[in-house]
Coordinates of C-alpha atoms and ligand atoms in Angstrom, one line a residue:
M81 CA -1.1 -9.8 0.5
C82 CA -3.7 -11.9 0.2
G83 CA -7.7 -10.8 -0.1
I84 CA -9.9 -11.8 1.8
V85 CA -14.1 -12.5 2.0
G86 CA -17.3 -13.4 3.7
Y87 CA -20.8 -13.7 3.1
V88 CA -24.0 -15.0 4.9
G89 CA -27.4 -13.4 3.5
P90 CA -29.9 -13.9 1.5
Q91 CA -27.7 -14.2 -1.7
A92 CA -26.4 -16.8 -3.8
A93 CA -22.9 -17.0 -2.0
A94 CA -20.2 -17.0 -4.8
P95 CA -21.5 -15.0 -7.2
L96 CA -21.3 -12.2 -4.2
L97 CA -17.9 -13.5 -3.4
L98 CA -17.2 -13.8 -6.8
E99 CA -17.9 -10.3 -7.4
T100 CA -16.0 -9.0 -3.9
L101 CA -13.2 -11.3 -4.7
Q102 CA -12.1 -8.9 -7.7
K103 CA -12.4 -5.8 -5.9
L104 CA -9.6 -7.5 -3.6
E105 CA -7.9 -9.2 -6.5
Y106 CA -4.6 -6.1 -6.1
R107 CA -3.8 -8.5 -3.2
G108 CA -2.4 -11.4 -4.7
Y109 CA -3.6 -12.9 -7.6
D110 CA -2.0 -16.1 -8.3
S111 CA -4.8 -17.8 -7.9
S112 CA -8.1 -17.5 -5.9
G113 CA -10.9 -20.7 -4.2
I114 CA -14.3 -20.1 -3.1
C115 CA -16.5 -21.9 -0.4
V116 CA -19.9 -22.4 0.4
I117 CA -21.7 -24.7 2.3
H118 CA -25.2 -26.3 1.1
Q119 CA -27.2 -29.6 1.9
G120 CA -25.0 -29.6 4.8
A121 CA -21.7 -29.6 3.3
I122 CA -19.0 -27.7 3.3
Q123 CA -19.0 -27.5 -1.6
V124 CA -14.9 -25.8 -2.6
A125 CA -14.1 -25.0 -6.3
K126 CA -10.2 -23.0 -6.8
A127 CA -7.8 -22.8 -9.8
R128 CA -5.3 -21.4 -10.7
G129 CA -4.4 -17.9 -12.2
R130 CA -6.2 -15.0 -12.6
L131 CA -9.7 -15.0 -10.9
R132 CA -11.0 -15.7 -13.9
V133 CA -9.8 -19.1 -14.7
L134 CA -12.8 -19.4 -10.9
Q135 CA -15.3 -17.4 -13.1
E136 CA -15.6 -19.6 -15.7
L137 CA -15.0 -23.6 -13.7
T138 CA -18.1 -22.2 -11.5
R139 CA -19.9 -20.1 -14.3
N140 CA -19.6 -17.0 -12.3
G141 CA -20.6 -18.6 -9.4
Q142 CA -23.7 -20.2 -10.5
S143 CA -22.6 -24.3 -9.8
L144 CA -21.8 -22.9 -6.2
P145 CA -25.3 -23.3 -4.6
G146 CA -25.4 -21.8 -0.9
S147 CA -26.3 -18.7 1.1
I148 CA -23.4 -18.4 3.0
G149 CA -19.9 -19.0 2.2
I150 CA -15.5 -17.4 2.1
G151 CA -13.2 -16.9 -0.5
H152 CA -9.4 -16.1 -0.5
T153 CA -7.3 -14.3 -4.0
R154 CA -4.3 -15.6 -3.3
W155 CA -0.4 -14.0 -3.7
A156 CA 1.7 -17.3 -2.4
T157 CA 3.8 -17.3 0.8
H158 CA 4.3 -21.9 1.7
G159 CA 4.1 -23.5 -1.9
E160 CA 3.8 -22.3 -5.2
P161 CA 0.5 -21.1 -6.8
S162 CA -1.9 -24.3 -7.8
D163 CA -5.3 -25.4 -7.8
V164 CA -4.6 -27.8 -3.9
N165 CA -2.4 -24.7 -2.8
S166 CA -5.1 -22.6 -3.0
H167 CA -7.7 -21.8 -0.7
P168 CA -10.3 -22.2 0.9
H169 CA -8.8 -25.3 2.6
L170 CA -10.5 -28.0 3.9
S171 CA -9.4 -29.8 7.8
Q172 CA -9.6 -33.6 7.0
S173 CA -12.9 -34.4 8.4
G174 CA -14.7 -31.7 5.9
Q175 CA -15.3 -29.8 9.0
V176 CA -13.6 -26.7 8.7
A177 CA -13.1 -24.4 5.8
V178 CA -10.7 -21.6 6.3
V179 CA -9.5 -18.5 4.0
H180 CA -5.9 -17.3 5.1
N181 CA -3.7 -14.0 4.8
G182 CA -0.9 -13.2 6.5
I183 CA 1.9 -16.3 7.5
V184 CA 1.3 -19.0 10.0
E185 CA 4.7 -18.8 10.9
N186 CA 5.2 -21.8 13.8
Y187 CA 3.8 -24.0 11.3
L188 CA 6.3 -26.8 10.9
E189 CA 6.0 -27.5 14.1
L190 CA 1.9 -27.6 14.4
R191 CA 2.2 -30.1 11.5
D192 CA 3.8 -32.5 13.6
F193 CA 2.6 -32.0 16.2
L194 CA -0.7 -32.9 14.6
S195 CA 0.9 -35.2 12.3
E196 CA 1.0 -37.4 15.6
K197 CA -2.6 -36.9 16.2
G198 CA -3.0 -38.6 12.5
Y199 CA -3.6 -35.5 10.0
T200 CA -2.3 -36.0 7.0
F201 CA -2.2 -33.0 5.2
A202 CA -2.1 -32.2 1.1
S203 CA -0.7 -29.2 0.6
E204 CA 2.4 -27.5 1.4
T205 CA -0.1 -24.4 2.6
D206 CA 0.4 -23.2 6.7
T207 CA -3.3 -22.6 6.1
E208 CA -4.0 -26.0 5.8
I209 CA -2.5 -26.1 9.1
A210 CA -4.7 -24.1 11.1
A211 CA -7.7 -25.8 9.2
Q212 CA -6.3 -29.0 10.8
L213 CA -5.4 -27.1 14.0
I214 CA -8.8 -25.8 14.4
D215 CA -10.6 -29.2 14.1
H216 CA -8.8 -30.4 16.5
C217 CA -9.7 -27.6 18.8
Y218 CA -13.4 -28.8 17.8
H219 CA -15.2 -30.1 20.2
G220 CA -19.1 -28.4 19.6
D221 CA -18.1 -25.1 20.6
P222 CA -16.4 -23.5 16.9
V223 CA -15.6 -19.8 18.6
Q224 CA -14.5 -22.5 21.8
A225 CA -11.4 -24.2 19.4
V226 CA -11.1 -20.8 16.9
R227 CA -10.3 -19.6 19.7
E228 CA -7.2 -22.1 21.5
A229 CA -6.2 -22.3 18.6
V230 CA -4.7 -18.9 17.9
S231 CA -3.7 -18.9 20.5
L232 CA -1.2 -21.7 19.8
L233 CA -0.5 -19.7 16.2
T234 CA 2.0 -18.1 16.3
G235 CA 2.9 -14.8 13.1
S236 CA -0.5 -12.9 11.9
F237 CA -3.1 -13.8 9.9
A238 CA -6.8 -12.7 9.2
L239 CA -8.8 -15.5 9.5
G240 CA -12.6 -16.4 7.8
I241 CA -13.4 -19.9 8.9
L242 CA -17.0 -22.5 8.0
F243 CA -18.4 -24.2 10.2
R244 CA -19.7 -27.5 8.2
D245 CA -22.1 -28.4 11.3
H246 CA -23.2 -24.6 12.2
P247 CA -24.1 -23.5 9.0
D248 CA -25.5 -20.0 10.1
Q249 CA -22.5 -18.1 10.6
I250 CA -18.7 -17.4 9.3
I251 CA -16.1 -16.7 12.6
A252 CA -13.5 -14.6 11.4
V253 CA -10.6 -13.9 13.5
R254 CA -7.4 -11.6 13.1
K255 CA -3.0 -10.8 14.3
D256 CA -1.2 -8.5 12.7
S257 CA -3.0 -8.7 9.0
P258 CA -6.6 -6.8 8.5
L259 CA -10.0 -7.8 8.6
I260 CA -13.1 -6.3 8.7
V261 CA -16.8 -6.6 8.7
G262 CA -18.7 -4.8 6.3
L263 CA -22.7 -5.2 8.3
G264 CA -25.7 -5.4 5.0
K265 CA -29.6 -4.9 6.3
G266 CA -30.4 -8.6 7.0
E267 CA -26.9 -9.8 5.5
N268 CA -23.4 -8.8 6.6
F269 CA -19.5 -9.7 5.1
I270 CA -16.0 -9.7 5.6
A271 CA -13.6 -8.2 3.5
S272 CA -9.7 -7.5 4.1
D273 CA -10.3 -4.4 2.5
I274 CA -13.6 -1.4 1.9
P275 CA -13.0 -2.0 -2.2
A276 CA -14.2 -5.1 -1.9
L277 CA -17.7 -4.1 -0.2
L278 CA -18.1 -0.4 -1.4
K279 CA -20.7 -2.1 -3.6
H280 CA -22.9 -3.5 -0.4
T281 CA -21.9 -1.6 2.2
R282 CA -20.3 0.8 3.9
D283 CA -21.5 0.6 7.0
I284 CA -17.8 -1.3 8.4
L285 CA -16.3 -2.6 11.4
R286 CA -12.6 -2.3 12.1
L287 CA -11.1 -6.1 14.6
D288 CA -8.2 -5.5 16.9
E289 CA -6.0 -7.1 17.5
Y290 CA -7.3 -11.0 18.5
E291 CA -10.4 -9.8 18.2
L292 CA -12.8 -12.5 17.2
A293 CA -15.9 -12.4 15.1
V294 CA -18.8 -14.3 15.2
I295 CA -21.1 -13.6 11.4
R296 CA -24.1 -14.4 10.9
Q297 CA -27.3 -13.1 8.4
D298 CA -28.8 -11.3 11.5
G299 CA -26.0 -10.0 13.1
V300 CA -22.3 -10.0 15.0
Q301 CA -21.4 -10.6 18.2
V302 CA -17.1 -9.5 18.4
F303 CA -14.9 -11.5 21.1
D304 CA -11.9 -10.1 23.2
R305 CA -8.7 -12.1 22.9
Y306 CA -10.6 -12.8 26.6
G307 CA -13.1 -13.9 25.5
D308 CA -15.9 -11.1 26.3
P309 CA -17.7 -9.5 24.3
V310 CA -16.6 -5.7 23.4
E311 CA -18.9 -3.3 21.7
K312 CA -17.7 -1.8 18.3
E313 CA -17.8 1.8 16.5
V314 CA -19.5 1.7 13.5
Q315 CA -17.2 3.1 11.0
H316 CA -19.1 4.6 8.1
V317 CA -16.7 5.5 4.7
D318 CA -16.9 7.7 2.7
W319 CA -15.7 5.8 -0.1
D320 CA -18.3 6.9 -3.0
P321 CA -18.6 3.4 -4.3
G322 CA -17.3 5.0 -8.3
A323 CA -14.2 5.3 -6.5
A324 CA -13.2 1.6 -6.5
E325 CA -14.3 1.0 -9.9
K326 CA -12.5 2.4 -14.5
G327 CA -14.8 5.1 -14.6
G328 CA -14.1 4.8 -18.2
Y329 CA -9.4 4.2 -18.5
A330 CA -8.3 1.3 -19.7
H331 CA -6.1 1.4 -16.6
F332 CA -6.6 1.8 -12.6
M333 CA -3.2 3.1 -12.6
L334 CA -4.0 6.0 -15.4
K335 CA -7.2 6.8 -13.5
E336 CA -6.1 7.1 -10.2
I337 CA -2.3 8.8 -11.8
M338 CA -5.4 11.2 -13.8
E339 CA -7.2 12.1 -10.4
Q340 CA -4.2 13.3 -8.2
A341 CA -4.9 17.3 -9.3
E342 CA -8.0 16.7 -7.1
V343 CA -6.9 14.5 -4.7
L344 CA -4.5 17.0 -3.9
R345 CA -7.5 19.2 -3.4
D346 CA -8.9 17.3 -1.4
T347 CA -5.9 15.9 0.8
L348 CA -4.8 20.0 1.6
R349 CA -7.4 21.8 1.8
P350 CA -9.2 21.0 4.7
R351 CA -5.6 20.9 6.3
I352 CA -4.6 25.3 4.7
K353 CA -7.2 27.6 6.4
D354 CA -6.8 31.1 6.1
G355 CA -3.6 31.0 6.2
A356 CA -3.5 28.5 9.4
I357 CA -2.3 24.5 9.3
C358 CA -4.8 22.5 10.8
L359 CA -3.1 19.5 11.2
D360 CA -5.0 18.6 14.4
L361 CA -2.9 16.4 16.0
K362 CA -4.3 15.2 19.1
H363 CA -1.0 13.6 20.2
I364 CA 2.2 15.3 19.4
T365 CA 2.7 18.8 20.5
P366 CA 4.1 21.5 19.2
E367 CA 6.2 21.4 22.4
D368 CA 7.6 18.0 21.3
L369 CA 8.4 19.4 18.1
R370 CA 10.3 22.2 19.4
A371 CA 11.8 19.4 21.3
C372 CA 12.3 16.8 18.8
D373 CA 16.6 16.1 18.7
R374 CA 15.6 13.8 15.9
I375 CA 13.6 12.5 13.0
Y376 CA 13.1 9.0 12.1
I377 CA 11.0 8.1 8.2
V378 CA 10.9 4.6 7.9
A379 CA 8.3 3.6 5.3
C380 CA 8.7 0.4 2.1
G381 CA 9.2 1.3 -1.3
S382 CA 7.9 4.1 -2.5
A383 CA 6.4 5.6 0.4
S384 CA 9.7 5.8 1.3
H385 CA 11.4 6.9 -1.2
V386 CA 8.5 10.0 -0.5
G387 CA 9.9 9.4 2.8
H388 CA 13.6 11.0 0.2
V389 CA 11.6 14.4 -0.2
A390 CA 9.8 14.6 3.4
R391 CA 14.3 15.0 4.8
Y392 CA 14.5 17.2 2.2
Y393 CA 11.6 19.2 3.2
I394 CA 12.1 19.3 7.7
E395 CA 16.1 19.5 7.7
K396 CA 15.6 22.8 4.8
L397 CA 12.9 24.0 6.6
T398 CA 13.5 23.3 10.3
R399 CA 17.8 22.4 10.5
V400 CA 15.8 18.7 13.1
P401 CA 18.2 16.0 11.0
V402 CA 16.3 13.2 9.3
F403 CA 17.1 10.3 8.8
V404 CA 15.4 7.9 6.5
E405 CA 14.8 4.3 6.9
L406 CA 13.5 0.9 5.2
A407 CA 10.7 0.4 7.5
S408 CA 11.8 -4.2 6.6
E409 CA 16.0 -2.9 8.5
F410 CA 14.7 -0.1 11.0
R411 CA 12.6 -2.6 12.9
Y412 CA 16.5 -5.1 13.4
M413 CA 19.4 -2.0 14.3
D414 CA 18.7 -1.2 17.1
P415 CA 18.4 2.6 16.3
P416 CA 19.4 4.5 18.2
V417 CA 15.3 6.3 18.8
T418 CA 15.2 8.2 21.9
P419 CA 12.2 9.9 23.8
H420 CA 12.8 12.6 22.1
T421 CA 13.6 10.9 18.7
L422 CA 10.2 11.3 16.7
T423 CA 9.6 9.2 14.5
I424 CA 7.1 9.5 11.3
V425 CA 5.4 6.5 8.7
I426 CA 4.5 7.4 6.0
S427 CA 2.2 3.9 5.0
Q428 CA -0.7 4.1 2.0
S429 CA -2.7 0.3 2.9
G430 CA -1.7 1.4 6.7
E431 CA -0.9 -2.4 7.4
T432 CA 2.5 -3.3 5.1
L433 CA 3.7 -5.4 8.9
D434 CA 7.0 -4.1 8.1
T435 CA 5.8 -0.2 8.3
L436 CA 3.9 -2.0 11.9
F437 CA 6.6 -3.4 13.0
A438 CA 9.2 -0.7 12.9
L439 CA 6.1 1.5 14.1
R440 CA 5.9 -0.3 17.4
E441 CA 9.5 -0.6 17.5
A442 CA 9.9 3.2 17.7
K443 CA 7.5 3.2 19.6
A444 CA 9.0 0.9 22.5
R445 CA 12.0 2.6 22.4
G446 CA 10.0 5.6 23.5
S447 CA 9.4 7.9 20.1
K448 CA 5.7 9.3 19.7
V449 CA 4.4 7.8 16.1
L450 CA 2.8 10.3 13.7
S451 CA 1.5 8.2 10.9
I452 CA 0.9 9.2 7.0
V453 CA -1.7 6.7 6.0
N454 CA -5.0 7.0 3.4
V455 CA -6.8 3.5 4.8
V456 CA -9.0 4.8 7.6
G457 CA -8.9 3.2 10.8
S458 CA -5.6 0.4 9.8
S459 CA -3.2 -1.4 11.2
I460 CA -0.8 1.5 11.6
A461 CA -3.7 4.6 11.9
N462 CA -4.2 3.0 14.8
E463 CA -1.3 1.7 16.3
S464 CA 0.0 5.9 16.2
Q465 CA 0.4 9.0 18.2
D466 CA -1.5 10.9 15.3
V467 CA -2.1 9.9 12.1
I468 CA -2.4 12.8 8.7
Y469 CA -3.8 11.1 6.0
T470 CA -3.9 11.1 2.3
W471 CA -7.7 11.4 1.8
A472 CA -6.5 10.0 -2.3
G473 CA -10.2 7.2 -1.6
P474 CA -8.8 3.3 -2.4
E475 CA -6.3 3.3 -4.6
I476 CA -6.4 -0.2 -6.7
A477 CA -3.9 -0.2 -9.0
V478 CA -0.5 -1.9 -7.2
A479 CA 2.0 0.6 -8.6
T480 CA 1.4 3.6 -6.1
T481 CA 0.0 7.2 -7.6
K482 CA -1.8 9.8 -6.3
A483 CA -1.5 8.1 -2.3
Y484 CA 2.1 8.8 -3.5
S485 CA 1.7 12.5 -4.5
A486 CA -0.5 13.3 -1.5
Q487 CA 2.1 11.5 0.6
V488 CA 4.6 14.4 -0.6
A489 CA 2.3 17.2 -0.4
I490 CA 0.9 16.0 3.9
C491 CA 5.5 16.2 3.6
Y492 CA 5.7 19.4 3.0
L493 CA 2.7 21.0 5.3
V494 CA 4.0 18.4 7.5
A495 CA 8.0 20.5 7.6
L496 CA 5.6 23.5 7.3
Y497 CA 4.1 23.6 10.9
M498 CA 7.0 21.9 12.3
A499 CA 9.3 25.3 11.2
Q500 CA 6.1 27.0 12.6
C501 CA 6.0 25.9 16.2
R502 CA 10.1 26.0 16.3
G503 CA 9.8 29.2 14.5
T504 CA 12.9 29.1 11.7
L505 CA 10.2 30.4 8.9
P506 CA 9.5 34.0 8.9
E507 CA 5.8 33.7 8.8
T508 CA 6.1 35.7 5.6
R509 CA 8.3 33.2 4.2
L510 CA 5.5 30.1 6.2
Q511 CA 2.4 32.9 4.2
E512 CA 3.9 32.0 0.6
D513 CA 4.9 29.1 0.7
L514 CA 1.7 27.9 2.1
A515 CA -0.2 29.7 -0.9
A516 CA 2.1 28.2 -3.1
L517 CA 1.2 24.8 -1.6
S518 CA -2.7 25.5 -2.0
G519 CA -2.2 26.6 -5.6
L520 CA -0.3 22.8 -6.4
P521 CA -3.9 21.6 -7.7
E522 CA -4.2 23.4 -10.1
L523 CA 0.0 23.0 -11.3
A524 CA -0.8 19.2 -11.3
S525 CA -3.8 19.6 -13.6
R526 CA -1.0 21.6 -15.9
A527 CA 1.6 19.1 -15.1
L528 CA -1.1 15.9 -16.2
Q529 CA -2.1 17.8 -19.5
A530 CA 1.1 17.0 -20.5
Q531 CA -0.5 13.6 -20.5
D532 CA 0.0 13.0 -24.6
H533 CA 3.3 14.4 -25.6
I534 CA 5.3 11.5 -22.5
Q535 CA 3.5 9.0 -25.1
Y536 CA 4.7 10.2 -27.4
L537 CA 8.5 9.9 -25.8
A538 CA 7.1 6.4 -24.5
S539 CA 6.2 4.7 -28.3
L540 CA 10.0 5.8 -29.0
Y541 CA 11.3 3.8 -25.7
F542 CA 9.4 1.1 -24.6
G543 CA 11.7 -1.2 -26.0
C544 CA 14.8 -0.1 -24.1
K545 CA 16.1 -2.7 -22.1
D546 CA 18.0 -1.0 -19.8
I547 CA 16.8 2.8 -18.2
F548 CA 18.9 5.6 -15.9
F549 CA 17.1 8.1 -13.8
I550 CA 19.3 10.5 -12.3
G551 CA 19.7 13.4 -10.6
R552 CA 20.9 15.5 -7.9
N553 CA 18.9 16.4 -4.1
V554 CA 15.3 16.1 -4.2
D555 CA 16.0 14.9 -7.3
W556 CA 17.1 12.0 -7.1
A557 CA 14.5 11.7 -4.4
I558 CA 12.5 11.2 -7.8
A559 CA 14.4 9.1 -9.7
L560 CA 13.3 6.6 -7.1
E561 CA 10.6 6.9 -7.4
G562 CA 10.5 7.4 -12.0
S563 CA 12.7 4.5 -11.9
L564 CA 10.3 2.6 -9.3
K565 CA 7.2 2.9 -10.9
L566 CA 8.9 2.4 -14.3
K567 CA 10.8 -1.3 -13.2
E568 CA 7.1 -2.7 -11.8
I569 CA 4.7 -1.8 -14.1
S570 CA 7.0 -2.8 -17.6
Y571 CA 9.4 -5.6 -16.5
I572 CA 12.6 -2.7 -17.9
H573 CA 15.8 -3.2 -15.5
S574 CA 16.2 0.6 -14.1
E575 CA 17.9 2.1 -12.3
A576 CA 18.2 5.5 -9.6
Y577 CA 21.1 7.5 -9.0
A578 CA 22.6 9.9 -7.5
A579 CA 23.2 11.3 -10.6
G580 CA 27.4 12.1 -8.8
E581 CA 27.6 8.6 -8.4
L582 CA 27.6 7.9 -11.7
K583 CA 30.7 7.8 -12.3
H584 CA 31.4 6.0 -9.6
G585 CA 31.3 2.4 -10.7
T586 CA 27.7 3.3 -13.4
I587 CA 28.6 4.6 -16.3
S588 CA 29.7 1.4 -17.0
L589 CA 27.1 0.4 -18.4
V590 CA 26.4 3.1 -21.1
E591 CA 26.2 2.4 -23.8
P592 CA 25.8 4.2 -27.8
G593 CA 21.5 4.1 -26.9
T594 CA 20.9 3.6 -23.0
L595 CA 18.1 6.3 -22.2
V596 CA 19.1 8.4 -19.0
V597 CA 16.1 10.0 -17.2
A598 CA 17.4 13.0 -16.1
L599 CA 16.0 15.4 -13.7
C600 CA 16.5 18.8 -13.1
T601 CA 14.2 20.7 -11.5
Y602 CA 15.8 20.8 -8.3
G603 CA 17.6 24.9 -10.0
P604 CA 20.7 25.4 -7.3
L605 CA 22.1 22.2 -8.6
Q606 CA 21.3 22.5 -12.4
E607 CA 25.1 23.6 -14.1
K608 CA 26.4 20.1 -12.4
M609 CA 23.3 18.5 -14.4
I610 CA 24.5 18.8 -17.5
S611 CA 27.6 18.5 -16.9
N612 CA 26.4 15.5 -16.2
I613 CA 24.1 14.7 -18.6
R614 CA 27.3 16.0 -21.5
E615 CA 28.8 13.1 -20.0
V616 CA 26.4 10.5 -20.2
K617 CA 26.0 11.7 -24.3
A618 CA 29.4 11.8 -24.4
R619 CA 28.9 7.7 -24.1
G620 CA 26.3 7.2 -25.6
A621 CA 23.3 7.4 -23.5
I622 CA 20.1 9.5 -25.0
V623 CA 18.7 11.6 -22.4
L624 CA 15.8 12.5 -21.5
A625 CA 15.4 15.1 -19.3
L626 CA 12.7 16.5 -16.8
A627 CA 12.5 19.7 -16.3
P628 CA 10.6 23.1 -14.9
E629 CA 9.0 25.2 -18.9
G630 CA 11.8 28.0 -19.9
T631 CA 15.2 26.1 -19.5
P632 CA 16.9 26.4 -22.4
L633 CA 21.0 24.9 -20.9
V634 CA 18.7 21.7 -20.4
E635 CA 16.3 21.8 -23.5
E636 CA 20.0 22.6 -26.2
T637 CA 22.0 19.6 -23.5
A638 CA 19.6 16.5 -23.5
D639 CA 17.7 15.0 -26.6
H640 CA 13.9 15.2 -24.9
V641 CA 12.6 17.8 -22.8
M642 CA 9.0 17.0 -20.2
Y643 CA 8.0 20.0 -19.0
I644 CA 6.6 20.3 -14.9
P645 CA 5.0 23.6 -15.0
R646 CA 7.0 27.0 -13.9
A647 CA 6.3 27.0 -9.1
N648 CA 7.5 27.1 -6.1
P649 CA 10.4 25.0 -5.8
L650 CA 10.0 23.2 -3.3
L651 CA 6.8 22.2 -5.1
N652 CA 9.1 20.5 -7.9
P653 CA 8.6 16.8 -6.9
S654 CA 5.0 17.5 -6.5
L655 CA 5.6 18.2 -10.3
A656 CA 8.1 16.5 -11.0
I657 CA 6.8 12.4 -10.1
I658 CA 4.0 13.4 -12.3
P659 CA 5.1 12.6 -16.0
L660 CA 7.7 10.3 -15.0
Q661 CA 4.2 8.5 -13.4
L662 CA 3.1 9.4 -17.6
F663 CA 5.5 7.6 -19.1
A664 CA 6.1 4.1 -17.3
Y665 CA 2.7 4.0 -17.6
Y666 CA 3.1 4.6 -21.1
V667 CA 6.4 2.5 -21.2
A668 CA 4.0 -0.8 -19.6
L669 CA 0.9 -0.1 -22.0
L670 CA 2.7 0.1 -25.7
K671 CA 4.8 -3.6 -23.6
G672 CA 1.3 -4.8 -22.9
C673 CA 2.1 -5.8 -19.6
D674 CA -0.5 -5.6 -17.6
I675 CA -0.1 -2.8 -15.9
D676 CA -2.6 -3.0 -12.2
K677 CA -1.8 -6.5 -11.1
P678 CA 2.8 -6.6 -12.5
R679 CA 3.6 -9.9 -11.9
N680 CA 5.7 -11.3 -8.2
L681 CA 3.3 -7.8 -6.9
A682 CA 0.5 -6.5 -4.3
K683 CA -1.0 -4.3 -3.4
S684 CA -0.5 -4.4 0.8
V685 CA 2.1 -6.4 2.1
T686 CA 0.8 -8.6 4.7
V687 CA 4.1 -10.4 5.0
E688 CA 7.3 -9.7 6.4
Ligands
F6R18 C1 5.1 1.0 -5.5 C2 4.2 0.6 -4.2 C3 5.0 -0.2 -3.1 C4 4.3 0.7 -2.1 C5 5.2 -0.7 -0.6 C6 3.9 0.8 0.8 O1 4.6 1.8 -6.7 O2 4.0 0.8 -4.0 O3 5.6 0.4 -3.0 O4 4.7 2.0 -1.3 O5 5.1 -1.2 -0.4 O6 3.5 0.1 1.0 P1 2.6 1.5 2.2 O7 2.3 2.7 1.8 O8 1.3 0.4 1.8 O9 2.9 0.2 3.7

């Protein structure tokens, strides 16, 4: 949800800002802008459309000389995507320039206040209000001005700010939206996320709530919300710079799908050692896990689909009841959370605002929070009592794939660990499951070999208008994700149903030629799935089934089958998603869609 960058150092700022913004385009891509300070003035270039429009407009930054600047790639919230609504926003005096990620909730009130003071506004954005407010608070001391202005803002913000009269410094401040400072040699940076900076530095500072940083070429000072200096720990990021590049693949999404075997290896290997589970929980004790009488899993989108798989694992292995809630609902539903509740929060980015607020809600009600997060040091990771990182590396494509798979694998491991703590699984069975889980990367790599077959199937059905996904039990959870993957990148209307539910209404939509993707990996209910397949076929549907290798009944009933390797049934969710991700990818490819940046979406949803 909007990406911001900033640079101060010896290099030409504008080309570097454009290059770093490119790595953040996944956060928003309806418009972009940069500004630099040069010869005593702030010079701005901004444009509606993809970053390439701005690149052309500025001749790759050549038209904006200067060695300090800030930049922004936008996902519109207030005001349509347009040149004038693009960031950076300048105060009317030309003193202050601001880039912003988040939402200033009291912007109308502030707008009235500033109007009374004689300010006028060029755009419809909340960000312009922030720029004018900082200008209004400025009496020669930029830090003081920003601190005062920020104390008047409600909502969420990560701000990068330039002052014309202080051409040697960027000020950065954040609340509820992510912001990092990159430490270079004789140059420094700000960015919303790590991939933007990997090419330049891997030493970063993460700003905490309300922390304010003054970034100069020769150093960075950080202050807390009261203005006291803070000593920040430098975090060294291990990610390989190549991890944020396409590496020869046509799209990040395909690269990330194909990386899954390796990601599962990286995620699982450090957690399964000599037959023992090493989750390294510091604050959530085995005693807490024994005492817990219910679990809430809160997350958004695909991460909430992982929650449904996790529910299957945890209830099966521990018999503790699990409730999976959308984070945006959980926050407002007055959930019956008690100190005996464990809340599991799942998030790739670790910055999804609804999920972060749901986490705070659970904590405020006395629940311990365990998070499963990909981005190290992100807000959700920081605010949880314990975090398990998924080690999937940077995920750039807007549609999640490898992070989803890593989350599922971690959930299985968490369920096994809970079962061990609660004594609900015999040791022999635990060892069998751990051995199976250790073999998952190899099985995932076999599942990926079906790539060509899936591409062929996609070539048969990419023209469909509607596609239904059905499954029972845990297959329904996978159907939810398969359907979301398809619709978000191919724009084909799709819905996922528990297969038994279809005949309670939706089957009326099935007509000759409707494609139904039927997940048949859950053994105990396979025969019932066969009946559901027959029901839709009787109404003219074409059925594309998904089943473990060697499932003759499915093969005889469906029109086509996507196979996954036969494995321990608890690994089926991890394997079944792979063909569905590939199917979505190839359908979208054949339709000529912008796969890595689907319309209207952004990777990191840092607004409500
Ligand atoms: C879909 C997708 C989204 C995210 C959701 C939560 O492909 O990626 O549905 O899963 O926005 O994001 P995180 O996991 O960052 O909290």
